Amino acid sequence: MLKKTILKLSVCVLFVFIQAAAAAQPDQGGDAAGMSPEGSGEVVAQLQKQALSSGLAWQLLSDLTSEVGPRMAGSEADARAVKWAVDRLKTLGFDRVWTEPVRFPRWVRRHESAEVQSPHPQRLAVTALGGSPGTNGPLEGRVVQFDSLAALEAAPPEQVAGKIVFLSQRMLRTRDGAGYPETVPIRTRGPFVAASKGALALLIRSVGTDSNRLPHTGNISRTETGNPAPAAALSNPDADNLMLMLGRDDPVVVRLDLDVGLDGEATSYNVIGEFDGREKDGRFVLLGAHLDSWDPGTGAIDDGAGVAIVTAAARLAAGLAERPRHGIRVVLYANEEGGSYGGRAYAERHAQEVDKHLLGAESDLGADRIYAFRSAVLPAAGPVMDGLAKDLANLGIERDPSGAPFGGADVGQMGKLGMAMVDLEQDASGYFDLHHTANDTLDKVDPESLRQNLAAWVTLVYLAANSNVAFGPLPAAPQP
Ligand SMILES: [Zn+2]
């Protein structure tokens, strides 16, 4: 038994040795050239060290939040953000910088207010949901509460018709952000379900984990059919207060005034910057983040941080004395918040070029530390992922075996066409305290965490861009 184990062990050791030896052959066009399971040694160590002391991501983020600030898609500030990004990528020395137009319905927010009329008059902290129609002047209605979207869906229309529906479901805090997809249908689908039952309007508890008196905005569904009810989110404490009133008095009447709505069409731009690789073969690693933001904050964590991280990572990796083998393309997407318009436009335009996209990754979950990564690549690229695991372990990042990467709302659109993807997973425990609120500002970003992100990203970018193995294309996922 012991003998057998030793034999097995030595076979295993031998196998590892062969793998490592093959990987150590420089540039022979073999499977794992430049990509040893030992990691890429000194170059990666140098890049990580540089990233951990770099001020570049912070500089970009503080410039974007101060020089542009809130930049809702289709607004005047969005146009300034596009110009800012083009100028900045040029200044950073990208070999090519260009824009690609993205068209979408423009939504505008002019005024929003809500107050309890009776029995205990007081104002409520409220914000309209993106894509919501206005109320056409103030409307008043009796509030009917449901603790989930399923409960509203099950309710007979006569319980809802002519009333203001209040969905009180609370989002749970988790490290991986899983509470968000569980709860967000109250925001995306709620307005359509409420309207289908004849509701006057919809109020939701903010999809957020904080207890600040700041409501969280965010979009209603773009794909749901039918007309949505006018819809707005209450801050968590205001939702609590409304529940207290409903628990002791009936009826509770609220007055809601939303002067918001669709306002024609707008064009914004995906801003794209590319560094050539030393082989100039037209193939590249795709890094994405979105340039637009919601309007209450300055879009620091969503997604200024992502813009800063991926831009700085590309710059650092391309700044090596010897460029990585393949190119690095950064796409700063237009109008993610309104429904991934930039990501979908990019995937449509570049659908025939999936094979040029070696690997894609997106940064759009704030600025906290990365704790894990997961990947979907061809088996031949397994050793590169082993090398990545080893190099990321230096930064406290583990391998997440939980399944296929998400790829992000924008970059994931190319993933649907078969592009290989890696998720660098950020700690989202605190993200949904700030997300889509007036509290999404620069002071919430920890510079040290931002540098840890940069170090992880530059590791991924270098290993992927310098590899000569095929990460994809993978069999394309079924289209929704
Ligand atoms: Zn975002």
PDB file of N, CA and C in Angstrom, residues 87-179:
ATOM      1  N   ASP A  87      -8.634  61.783 -24.310  1.00  0.00           N
ATOM      2  CA  ASP A  87      -7.420  62.571 -24.019  1.00  0.00           C
ATOM      3  C   ASP A  87      -6.476  61.793 -23.122  1.00  0.00           C
ATOM      4  N   ARG A  88      -7.047  61.158 -22.099  1.00  0.00           N
ATOM      5  CA  ARG A  88      -6.221  60.481 -21.108  1.00  0.00           C
ATOM      6  C   ARG A  88      -5.506  59.266 -21.712  1.00  0.00           C
ATOM      7  N   LEU A  89      -6.216  58.498 -22.516  1.00  0.00           N
ATOM      8  CA  LEU A  89      -5.581  57.323 -23.132  1.00  0.00           C
ATOM      9  C   LEU A  89      -4.461  57.769 -24.083  1.00  0.00           C
ATOM     10  N   LYS A  90      -4.700  58.852 -24.783  1.00  0.00           N
ATOM     11  CA  LYS A  90      -3.642  59.374 -25.677  1.00  0.00           C
ATOM     12  C   LYS A  90      -2.430  59.803 -24.865  1.00  0.00           C
ATOM     13  N   THR A  91      -2.688  60.541 -23.801  1.00  0.00           N
ATOM     14  CA  THR A  91      -1.587  61.018 -22.954  1.00  0.00           C
ATOM     15  C   THR A  91      -0.778  59.858 -22.387  1.00  0.00           C
ATOM     16  N   LEU A  92      -1.473  58.756 -22.096  1.00  0.00           N
ATOM     17  CA  LEU A  92      -0.787  57.596 -21.516  1.00  0.00           C
ATOM     18  C   LEU A  92      -0.004  56.798 -22.561  1.00  0.00           C
ATOM     19  N   GLY A  93      -0.107  57.197 -23.815  1.00  0.00           N
ATOM     20  CA  GLY A  93       0.749  56.579 -24.828  1.00  0.00           C
ATOM     21  C   GLY A  93       0.184  55.339 -25.491  1.00  0.00           C
ATOM     22  N   PHE A  94      -1.131  55.125 -25.393  1.00  0.00           N
ATOM     23  CA  PHE A  94      -1.725  54.008 -26.134  1.00  0.00           C
ATOM     24  C   PHE A  94      -1.397  54.191 -27.616  1.00  0.00           C
ATOM     25  N   ASP A  95      -1.125  53.095 -28.327  1.00  0.00           N
ATOM     26  CA  ASP A  95      -0.728  53.186 -29.730  1.00  0.00           C
ATOM     27  C   ASP A  95      -1.867  53.672 -30.616  1.00  0.00           C
ATOM     28  N   ARG A  96      -3.095  53.293 -30.249  1.00  0.00           N
ATOM     29  CA  ARG A  96      -4.265  53.737 -30.996  1.00  0.00           C
ATOM     30  C   ARG A  96      -5.378  54.049 -29.999  1.00  0.00           C
ATOM     31  N   VAL A  97      -6.059  55.138 -30.258  1.00  0.00           N
ATOM     32  CA  VAL A  97      -7.224  55.489 -29.424  1.00  0.00           C
ATOM     33  C   VAL A  97      -8.350  55.859 -30.374  1.00  0.00           C
ATOM     34  N   TRP A  98      -9.518  55.271 -30.197  1.00  0.00           N
ATOM     35  CA  TRP A  98     -10.640  55.611 -31.059  1.00  0.00           C
ATOM     36  C   TRP A  98     -11.956  55.427 -30.315  1.00  0.00           C
ATOM     37  N   THR A  99     -13.028  55.901 -30.936  1.00  0.00           N
ATOM     38  CA  THR A  99     -14.352  55.755 -30.324  1.00  0.00           C
ATOM     39  C   THR A  99     -15.280  55.016 -31.288  1.00  0.00           C
ATOM     40  N   GLU A 100     -16.261  54.340 -30.739  1.00  0.00           N
ATOM     41  CA  GLU A 100     -17.286  53.676 -31.544  1.00  0.00           C
ATOM     42  C   GLU A 100     -18.640  54.105 -30.994  1.00  0.00           C
ATOM     43  N   PRO A 101     -19.539  54.590 -31.873  1.00  0.00           N
ATOM     44  CA  PRO A 101     -20.803  55.150 -31.381  1.00  0.00           C
ATOM     45  C   PRO A 101     -21.739  54.095 -30.792  1.00  0.00           C
ATOM     46  N   VAL A 102     -22.475  54.537 -29.797  1.00  0.00           N
ATOM     47  CA  VAL A 102     -23.468  53.682 -29.128  1.00  0.00           C
ATOM     48  C   VAL A 102     -24.748  54.502 -28.986  1.00  0.00           C
ATOM     49  N   ARG A 103     -25.837  53.971 -29.506  1.00  0.00           N
ATOM     50  CA  ARG A 103     -27.092  54.726 -29.496  1.00  0.00           C
ATOM     51  C   ARG A 103     -28.077  54.097 -28.513  1.00  0.00           C
ATOM     52  N   PHE A 104     -28.839  54.944 -27.828  1.00  0.00           N
ATOM     53  CA  PHE A 104     -29.758  54.417 -26.800  1.00  0.00           C
ATOM     54  C   PHE A 104     -30.823  55.468 -26.481  1.00  0.00           C
ATOM     55  N   PRO A 105     -31.926  55.047 -25.873  1.00  0.00           N
ATOM     56  CA  PRO A 105     -32.915  56.024 -25.424  1.00  0.00           C
ATOM     57  C   PRO A 105     -32.352  56.815 -24.236  1.00  0.00           C
ATOM     58  N   ARG A 106     -32.502  58.129 -24.286  1.00  0.00           N
ATOM     59  CA  ARG A 106     -31.998  58.953 -23.181  1.00  0.00           C
ATOM     60  C   ARG A 106     -33.069  59.036 -22.085  1.00  0.00           C
ATOM     61  N   TRP A 107     -32.636  58.931 -20.861  1.00  0.00           N
ATOM     62  CA  TRP A 107     -33.562  59.072 -19.732  1.00  0.00           C
ATOM     63  C   TRP A 107     -33.084  60.239 -18.876  1.00  0.00           C
ATOM     64  N   VAL A 108     -33.998  61.063 -18.434  1.00  0.00           N
ATOM     65  CA  VAL A 108     -33.596  62.236 -17.643  1.00  0.00           C
ATOM     66  C   VAL A 108     -34.360  62.306 -16.315  1.00  0.00           C
ATOM     67  N   ARG A 109     -33.657  62.852 -15.331  1.00  0.00           N
ATOM     68  CA  ARG A 109     -34.205  63.041 -13.989  1.00  0.00           C
ATOM     69  C   ARG A 109     -34.246  64.551 -13.733  1.00  0.00           C
ATOM     70  N   ARG A 110     -35.443  65.089 -13.543  1.00  0.00           N
ATOM     71  CA  ARG A 110     -35.542  66.525 -13.277  1.00  0.00           C
ATOM     72  C   ARG A 110     -35.896  66.804 -11.820  1.00  0.00           C
ATOM     73  N   HIS A 111     -36.901  66.094 -11.318  1.00  0.00           N
ATOM     74  CA  HIS A 111     -37.325  66.334  -9.939  1.00  0.00           C
ATOM     75  C   HIS A 111     -37.927  65.053  -9.379  1.00  0.00           C
ATOM     76  N   GLU A 112     -37.736  64.826  -8.093  1.00  0.00           N
ATOM     77  CA  GLU A 112     -38.344  63.653  -7.460  1.00  0.00           C
ATOM     78  C   GLU A 112     -38.604  63.975  -5.994  1.00  0.00           C
ATOM     79  N   SER A 113     -39.801  63.633  -5.521  1.00  0.00           N
ATOM     80  CA  SER A 113     -40.085  63.799  -4.089  1.00  0.00           C
ATOM     81  C   SER A 113     -41.217  62.857  -3.691  1.00  0.00           C
ATOM     82  N   ALA A 114     -41.224  62.522  -2.412  1.00  0.00           N
ATOM     83  CA  ALA A 114     -42.298  61.679  -1.890  1.00  0.00           C
ATOM     84  C   ALA A 114     -42.533  62.060  -0.439  1.00  0.00           C
ATOM     85  N   GLU A 115     -43.795  62.019  -0.026  1.00  0.00           N
ATOM     86  CA  GLU A 115     -44.067  62.225   1.397  1.00  0.00           C
ATOM     87  C   GLU A 115     -45.305  61.458   1.814  1.00  0.00           C
ATOM     88  N   VAL A 116     -45.300  61.090   3.074  1.00  0.00           N
ATOM     89  CA  VAL A 116     -46.496  60.494   3.651  1.00  0.00           C
ATOM     90  C   VAL A 116     -47.483  61.632   3.879  1.00  0.00           C
ATOM     91  N   GLN A 117     -48.714  61.477   3.346  1.00  0.00           N
ATOM     92  CA  GLN A 117     -49.757  62.508   3.504  1.00  0.00           C
ATOM     93  C   GLN A 117     -50.529  62.283   4.791  1.00  0.00           C
ATOM     94  N   SER A 118     -50.847  61.000   5.004  1.00  0.00           N
ATOM     95  CA  SER A 118     -51.609  60.663   6.209  1.00  0.00           C
ATOM     96  C   SER A 118     -51.336  59.211   6.564  1.00  0.00           C
ATOM     97  N   PRO A 119     -51.372  58.811   7.805  1.00  0.00           N
ATOM     98  CA  PRO A 119     -51.838  59.616   8.936  1.00  0.00           C
ATOM     99  C   PRO A 119     -50.733  60.465   9.576  1.00  0.00           C
ATOM    100  N   HIS A 120     -49.466  60.296   9.198  1.00  0.00           N
ATOM    101  CA  HIS A 120     -48.386  60.998   9.908  1.00  0.00           C
ATOM    102  C   HIS A 120     -47.511  61.716   8.897  1.00  0.00           C
ATOM    103  N   PRO A 121     -47.898  62.895   8.448  1.00  0.00           N
ATOM    104  CA  PRO A 121     -47.206  63.560   7.344  1.00  0.00           C
ATOM    105  C   PRO A 121     -45.710  63.730   7.597  1.00  0.00           C
ATOM    106  N   GLN A 122     -44.916  63.297   6.649  1.00  0.00           N
ATOM    107  CA  GLN A 122     -43.464  63.519   6.685  1.00  0.00           C
ATOM    108  C   GLN A 122     -42.857  63.152   5.338  1.00  0.00           C
ATOM    109  N   ARG A 123     -41.720  63.769   5.073  1.00  0.00           N
ATOM    110  CA  ARG A 123     -41.045  63.532   3.785  1.00  0.00           C
ATOM    111  C   ARG A 123     -40.331  62.189   3.813  1.00  0.00           C
ATOM    112  N   LEU A 124     -40.179  61.611   2.639  1.00  0.00           N
ATOM    113  CA  LEU A 124     -39.438  60.359   2.486  1.00  0.00           C
ATOM    114  C   LEU A 124     -38.243  60.607   1.568  1.00  0.00           C
ATOM    115  N   ALA A 125     -37.123  59.949   1.882  1.00  0.00           N
ATOM    116  CA  ALA A 125     -35.942  60.053   1.009  1.00  0.00           C
ATOM    117  C   ALA A 125     -36.115  59.068  -0.137  1.00  0.00           C
ATOM    118  N   VAL A 126     -36.214  59.592  -1.343  1.00  0.00           N
ATOM    119  CA  VAL A 126     -36.623  58.787  -2.494  1.00  0.00           C
ATOM    120  C   VAL A 126     -35.816  59.164  -3.728  1.00  0.00           C
ATOM    121  N   THR A 127     -35.622  58.191  -4.620  1.00  0.00           N
ATOM    122  CA  THR A 127     -35.044  58.509  -5.926  1.00  0.00           C
ATOM    123  C   THR A 127     -35.727  57.677  -7.000  1.00  0.00           C
ATOM    124  N   ALA A 128     -35.973  58.297  -8.137  1.00  0.00           N
ATOM    125  CA  ALA A 128     -36.626  57.579  -9.241  1.00  0.00           C
ATOM    126  C   ALA A 128     -35.689  56.520  -9.800  1.00  0.00           C
ATOM    127  N   LEU A 129     -36.265  55.447 -10.306  1.00  0.00           N
ATOM    128  CA  LEU A 129     -35.480  54.406 -10.949  1.00  0.00           C
ATOM    129  C   LEU A 129     -35.250  54.772 -12.418  1.00  0.00           C
ATOM    130  N   GLY A 130     -34.051  54.490 -12.895  1.00  0.00           N
ATOM    131  CA  GLY A 130     -33.722  54.802 -14.290  1.00  0.00           C
ATOM    132  C   GLY A 130     -34.664  54.084 -15.250  1.00  0.00           C
ATOM    133  N   GLY A 131     -35.163  54.829 -16.232  1.00  0.00           N
ATOM    134  CA  GLY A 131     -36.100  54.241 -17.192  1.00  0.00           C
ATOM    135  C   GLY A 131     -37.552  54.398 -16.781  1.00  0.00           C
ATOM    136  N   SER A 132     -37.761  54.856 -15.539  1.00  0.00           N
ATOM    137  CA  SER A 132     -39.142  55.019 -15.060  1.00  0.00           C
ATOM    138  C   SER A 132     -39.834  56.169 -15.793  1.00  0.00           C
ATOM    139  N   PRO A 133     -41.125  56.012 -16.063  1.00  0.00           N
ATOM    140  CA  PRO A 133     -41.892  57.172 -16.521  1.00  0.00           C
ATOM    141  C   PRO A 133     -42.164  58.115 -15.352  1.00  0.00           C
ATOM    142  N   GLY A 134     -42.520  59.340 -15.648  1.00  0.00           N
ATOM    143  CA  GLY A 134     -42.875  60.295 -14.601  1.00  0.00           C
ATOM    144  C   GLY A 134     -44.304  60.080 -14.130  1.00  0.00           C
ATOM    145  N   THR A 135     -44.666  60.822 -13.088  1.00  0.00           N
ATOM    146  CA  THR A 135     -46.025  60.696 -12.545  1.00  0.00           C
ATOM    147  C   THR A 135     -46.981  61.717 -13.152  1.00  0.00           C
ATOM    148  N   ASN A 136     -46.461  62.597 -14.034  1.00  0.00           N
ATOM    149  CA  ASN A 136     -47.327  63.624 -14.622  1.00  0.00           C
ATOM    150  C   ASN A 136     -47.928  64.523 -13.565  1.00  0.00           C
ATOM    151  N   GLY A 137     -47.080  65.071 -12.753  1.00  0.00           N
ATOM    152  CA  GLY A 137     -47.545  65.848 -11.602  1.00  0.00           C
ATOM    153  C   GLY A 137     -47.698  64.923 -10.409  1.00  0.00           C
ATOM    154  N   PRO A 138     -47.902  65.487  -9.233  1.00  0.00           N
ATOM    155  CA  PRO A 138     -47.967  64.656  -8.026  1.00  0.00           C
ATOM    156  C   PRO A 138     -49.157  63.700  -8.068  1.00  0.00           C
ATOM    157  N   LEU A 139     -48.956  62.495  -7.599  1.00  0.00           N
ATOM    158  CA  LEU A 139     -50.089  61.575  -7.454  1.00  0.00           C
ATOM    159  C   LEU A 139     -50.155  61.103  -6.008  1.00  0.00           C
ATOM    160  N   GLU A 140     -51.371  60.789  -5.576  1.00  0.00           N
ATOM    161  CA  GLU A 140     -51.567  60.320  -4.203  1.00  0.00           C
ATOM    162  C   GLU A 140     -52.213  58.953  -4.225  1.00  0.00           C
ATOM    163  N   GLY A 141     -51.773  58.102  -3.337  1.00  0.00           N
ATOM    164  CA  GLY A 141     -52.400  56.786  -3.296  1.00  0.00           C
ATOM    165  C   GLY A 141     -52.154  56.091  -1.975  1.00  0.00           C
ATOM    166  N   ARG A 142     -53.027  55.143  -1.718  1.00  0.00           N
ATOM    167  CA  ARG A 142     -52.918  54.314  -0.531  1.00  0.00           C
ATOM    168  C   ARG A 142     -51.826  53.267  -0.793  1.00  0.00           C
ATOM    169  N   VAL A 143     -51.009  52.993   0.218  1.00  0.00           N
ATOM    170  CA  VAL A 143     -49.880  52.086   0.044  1.00  0.00           C
ATOM    171  C   VAL A 143     -50.270  50.658   0.387  1.00  0.00           C
ATOM    172  N   VAL A 144     -49.896  49.732  -0.491  1.00  0.00           N
ATOM    173  CA  VAL A 144     -50.085  48.313  -0.197  1.00  0.00           C
ATOM    174  C   VAL A 144     -48.717  47.634  -0.275  1.00  0.00           C
ATOM    175  N   GLN A 145     -48.345  46.965   0.808  1.00  0.00           N
ATOM    176  CA  GLN A 145     -46.987  46.421   0.922  1.00  0.00           C
ATOM    177  C   GLN A 145     -46.935  44.930   0.596  1.00  0.00           C
ATOM    178  N   PHE A 146     -45.856  44.525  -0.100  1.00  0.00           N
ATOM    179  CA  PHE A 146     -45.549  43.102  -0.320  1.00  0.00           C
ATOM    180  C   PHE A 146     -44.093  42.882   0.055  1.00  0.00           C
ATOM    181  N   ASP A 147     -43.812  41.716   0.655  1.00  0.00           N
ATOM    182  CA  ASP A 147     -42.432  41.515   1.101  1.00  0.00           C
ATOM    183  C   ASP A 147     -41.554  40.843   0.046  1.00  0.00           C
ATOM    184  N   SER A 148     -42.130  40.560  -1.114  1.00  0.00           N
ATOM    185  CA  SER A 148     -41.315  40.026  -2.213  1.00  0.00           C
ATOM    186  C   SER A 148     -42.042  40.258  -3.529  1.00  0.00           C
ATOM    187  N   LEU A 149     -41.294  40.127  -4.610  1.00  0.00           N
ATOM    188  CA  LEU A 149     -41.898  40.252  -5.933  1.00  0.00           C
ATOM    189  C   LEU A 149     -42.861  39.092  -6.177  1.00  0.00           C
ATOM    190  N   ALA A 150     -42.497  37.910  -5.668  1.00  0.00           N
ATOM    191  CA  ALA A 150     -43.364  36.732  -5.834  1.00  0.00           C
ATOM    192  C   ALA A 150     -44.720  36.976  -5.167  1.00  0.00           C
ATOM    193  N   ALA A 151     -44.702  37.630  -4.002  1.00  0.00           N
ATOM    194  CA  ALA A 151     -45.963  37.911  -3.306  1.00  0.00           C
ATOM    195  C   ALA A 151     -46.820  38.876  -4.123  1.00  0.00           C
ATOM    196  N   LEU A 152     -46.179  39.859  -4.738  1.00  0.00           N
ATOM    197  CA  LEU A 152     -46.922  40.792  -5.597  1.00  0.00           C
ATOM    198  C   LEU A 152     -47.489  40.052  -6.811  1.00  0.00           C
ATOM    199  N   GLU A 153     -46.665  39.183  -7.376  1.00  0.00           N
ATOM    200  CA  GLU A 153     -47.118  38.433  -8.560  1.00  0.00           C
ATOM    201  C   GLU A 153     -48.322  37.555  -8.237  1.00  0.00           C
ATOM    202  N   ALA A 154     -48.373  37.063  -7.005  1.00  0.00           N
ATOM    203  CA  ALA A 154     -49.463  36.160  -6.612  1.00  0.00           C
ATOM    204  C   ALA A 154     -50.725  36.916  -6.200  1.00  0.00           C
ATOM    205  N   ALA A 155     -50.601  38.228  -6.018  1.00  0.00           N
ATOM    206  CA  ALA A 155     -51.736  38.995  -5.478  1.00  0.00           C
ATOM    207  C   ALA A 155     -52.819  39.196  -6.533  1.00  0.00           C
ATOM    208  N   PRO A 156     -54.093  39.133  -6.141  1.00  0.00           N
ATOM    209  CA  PRO A 156     -55.161  39.443  -7.096  1.00  0.00           C
ATOM    210  C   PRO A 156     -55.123  40.933  -7.446  1.00  0.00           C
ATOM    211  N   PRO A 157     -55.390  41.270  -8.713  1.00  0.00           N
ATOM    212  CA  PRO A 157     -55.305  42.677  -9.141  1.00  0.00           C
ATOM    213  C   PRO A 157     -56.126  43.619  -8.276  1.00  0.00           C
ATOM    214  N   GLU A 158     -57.263  43.157  -7.760  1.00  0.00           N
ATOM    215  CA  GLU A 158     -58.099  44.087  -6.977  1.00  0.00           C
ATOM    216  C   GLU A 158     -57.433  44.536  -5.673  1.00  0.00           C
ATOM    217  N   GLN A 159     -56.414  43.787  -5.256  1.00  0.00           N
ATOM    218  CA  GLN A 159     -55.683  44.177  -4.049  1.00  0.00           C
ATOM    219  C   GLN A 159     -54.699  45.314  -4.349  1.00  0.00           C
ATOM    220  N   VAL A 160     -54.397  45.491  -5.641  1.00  0.00           N
ATOM    221  CA  VAL A 160     -53.319  46.384  -6.068  1.00  0.00           C
ATOM    222  C   VAL A 160     -53.827  47.598  -6.853  1.00  0.00           C
ATOM    223  N   ALA A 161     -54.870  47.383  -7.629  1.00  0.00           N
ATOM    224  CA  ALA A 161     -55.331  48.417  -8.565  1.00  0.00           C
ATOM    225  C   ALA A 161     -55.614  49.735  -7.852  1.00  0.00           C
ATOM    226  N   GLY A 162     -55.101  50.822  -8.445  1.00  0.00           N
ATOM    227  CA  GLY A 162     -55.350  52.154  -7.916  1.00  0.00           C
ATOM    228  C   GLY A 162     -54.523  52.500  -6.687  1.00  0.00           C
ATOM    229  N   LYS A 163     -53.593  51.624  -6.317  1.00  0.00           N
ATOM    230  CA  LYS A 163     -52.773  51.883  -5.120  1.00  0.00           C
ATOM    231  C   LYS A 163     -51.304  52.067  -5.493  1.00  0.00           C
ATOM    232  N   ILE A 164     -50.547  52.482  -4.475  1.00  0.00           N
ATOM    233  CA  ILE A 164     -49.092  52.529  -4.631  1.00  0.00           C
ATOM    234  C   ILE A 164     -48.527  51.266  -4.006  1.00  0.00           C
ATOM    235  N   VAL A 165     -47.884  50.445  -4.831  1.00  0.00           N
ATOM    236  CA  VAL A 165     -47.298  49.203  -4.325  1.00  0.00           C
ATOM    237  C   VAL A 165     -45.954  49.522  -3.660  1.00  0.00           C
ATOM    238  N   PHE A 166     -45.717  48.893  -2.525  1.00  0.00           N
ATOM    239  CA  PHE A 166     -44.429  49.038  -1.826  1.00  0.00           C
ATOM    240  C   PHE A 166     -43.811  47.643  -1.670  1.00  0.00           C
ATOM    241  N   LEU A 167     -42.662  47.427  -2.324  1.00  0.00           N
ATOM    242  CA  LEU A 167     -41.933  46.158  -2.203  1.00  0.00           C
ATOM    243  C   LEU A 167     -40.828  46.347  -1.174  1.00  0.00           C
ATOM    244  N   SER A 168     -40.915  45.575  -0.085  1.00  0.00           N
ATOM    245  CA  SER A 168     -40.040  45.851   1.065  1.00  0.00           C
ATOM    246  C   SER A 168     -38.906  44.853   1.231  1.00  0.00           C
ATOM    247  N   GLN A 169     -38.693  43.983   0.239  1.00  0.00           N
ATOM    248  CA  GLN A 169     -37.635  42.971   0.357  1.00  0.00           C
ATOM    249  C   GLN A 169     -36.275  43.630   0.576  1.00  0.00           C
ATOM    250  N   ARG A 170     -35.481  43.030   1.494  1.00  0.00           N
ATOM    251  CA  ARG A 170     -34.192  43.606   1.871  1.00  0.00           C
ATOM    252  C   ARG A 170     -33.057  42.810   1.235  1.00  0.00           C
ATOM    253  N   MET A 171     -32.057  43.527   0.736  1.00  0.00           N
ATOM    254  CA  MET A 171     -30.888  42.856   0.158  1.00  0.00           C
ATOM    255  C   MET A 171     -29.943  42.401   1.262  1.00  0.00           C
ATOM    256  N   LEU A 172     -29.417  41.175   1.132  1.00  0.00           N
ATOM    257  CA  LEU A 172     -28.463  40.645   2.109  1.00  0.00           C
ATOM    258  C   LEU A 172     -27.032  40.976   1.696  1.00  0.00           C
ATOM    259  N   ARG A 173     -26.203  41.203   2.716  1.00  0.00           N
ATOM    260  CA  ARG A 173     -24.788  41.520   2.500  1.00  0.00           C
ATOM    261  C   ARG A 173     -23.999  40.216   2.345  1.00  0.00           C
ATOM    262  N   THR A 174     -23.257  40.071   1.264  1.00  0.00           N
ATOM    263  CA  THR A 174     -22.368  38.910   1.103  1.00  0.00           C
ATOM    264  C   THR A 174     -21.069  39.367   0.454  1.00  0.00           C
ATOM    265  N   ARG A 175     -20.017  38.591   0.630  1.00  0.00           N
ATOM    266  CA  ARG A 175     -18.719  38.961   0.042  1.00  0.00           C
ATOM    267  C   ARG A 175     -18.768  38.924  -1.484  1.00  0.00           C
ATOM    268  N   ASP A 176     -19.488  37.951  -2.030  1.00  0.00           N
ATOM    269  CA  ASP A 176     -19.500  37.822  -3.490  1.00  0.00           C
ATOM    270  C   ASP A 176     -20.626  38.609  -4.168  1.00  0.00           C
ATOM    271  N   GLY A 177     -21.389  39.360  -3.383  1.00  0.00           N
ATOM    272  CA  GLY A 177     -22.436  40.197  -3.969  1.00  0.00           C
ATOM    273  C   GLY A 177     -23.676  39.418  -4.405  1.00  0.00           C
ATOM    274  N   ALA A 178     -23.798  38.158  -3.968  1.00  0.00           N
ATOM    275  CA  ALA A 178     -24.910  37.307  -4.432  1.00  0.00           C
ATOM    276  C   ALA A 178     -26.272  37.839  -4.005  1.00  0.00           C
ATOM    277  N   GLY A 179     -26.289  38.682  -2.963  1.00  0.00           N
ATOM    278  CA  GLY A 179     -27.570  39.255  -2.531  1.00  0.00           C
ATOM    279  C   GLY A 179     -28.174  40.171  -3.587  1.00  0.00           C
TER     280      GLY A 179
END
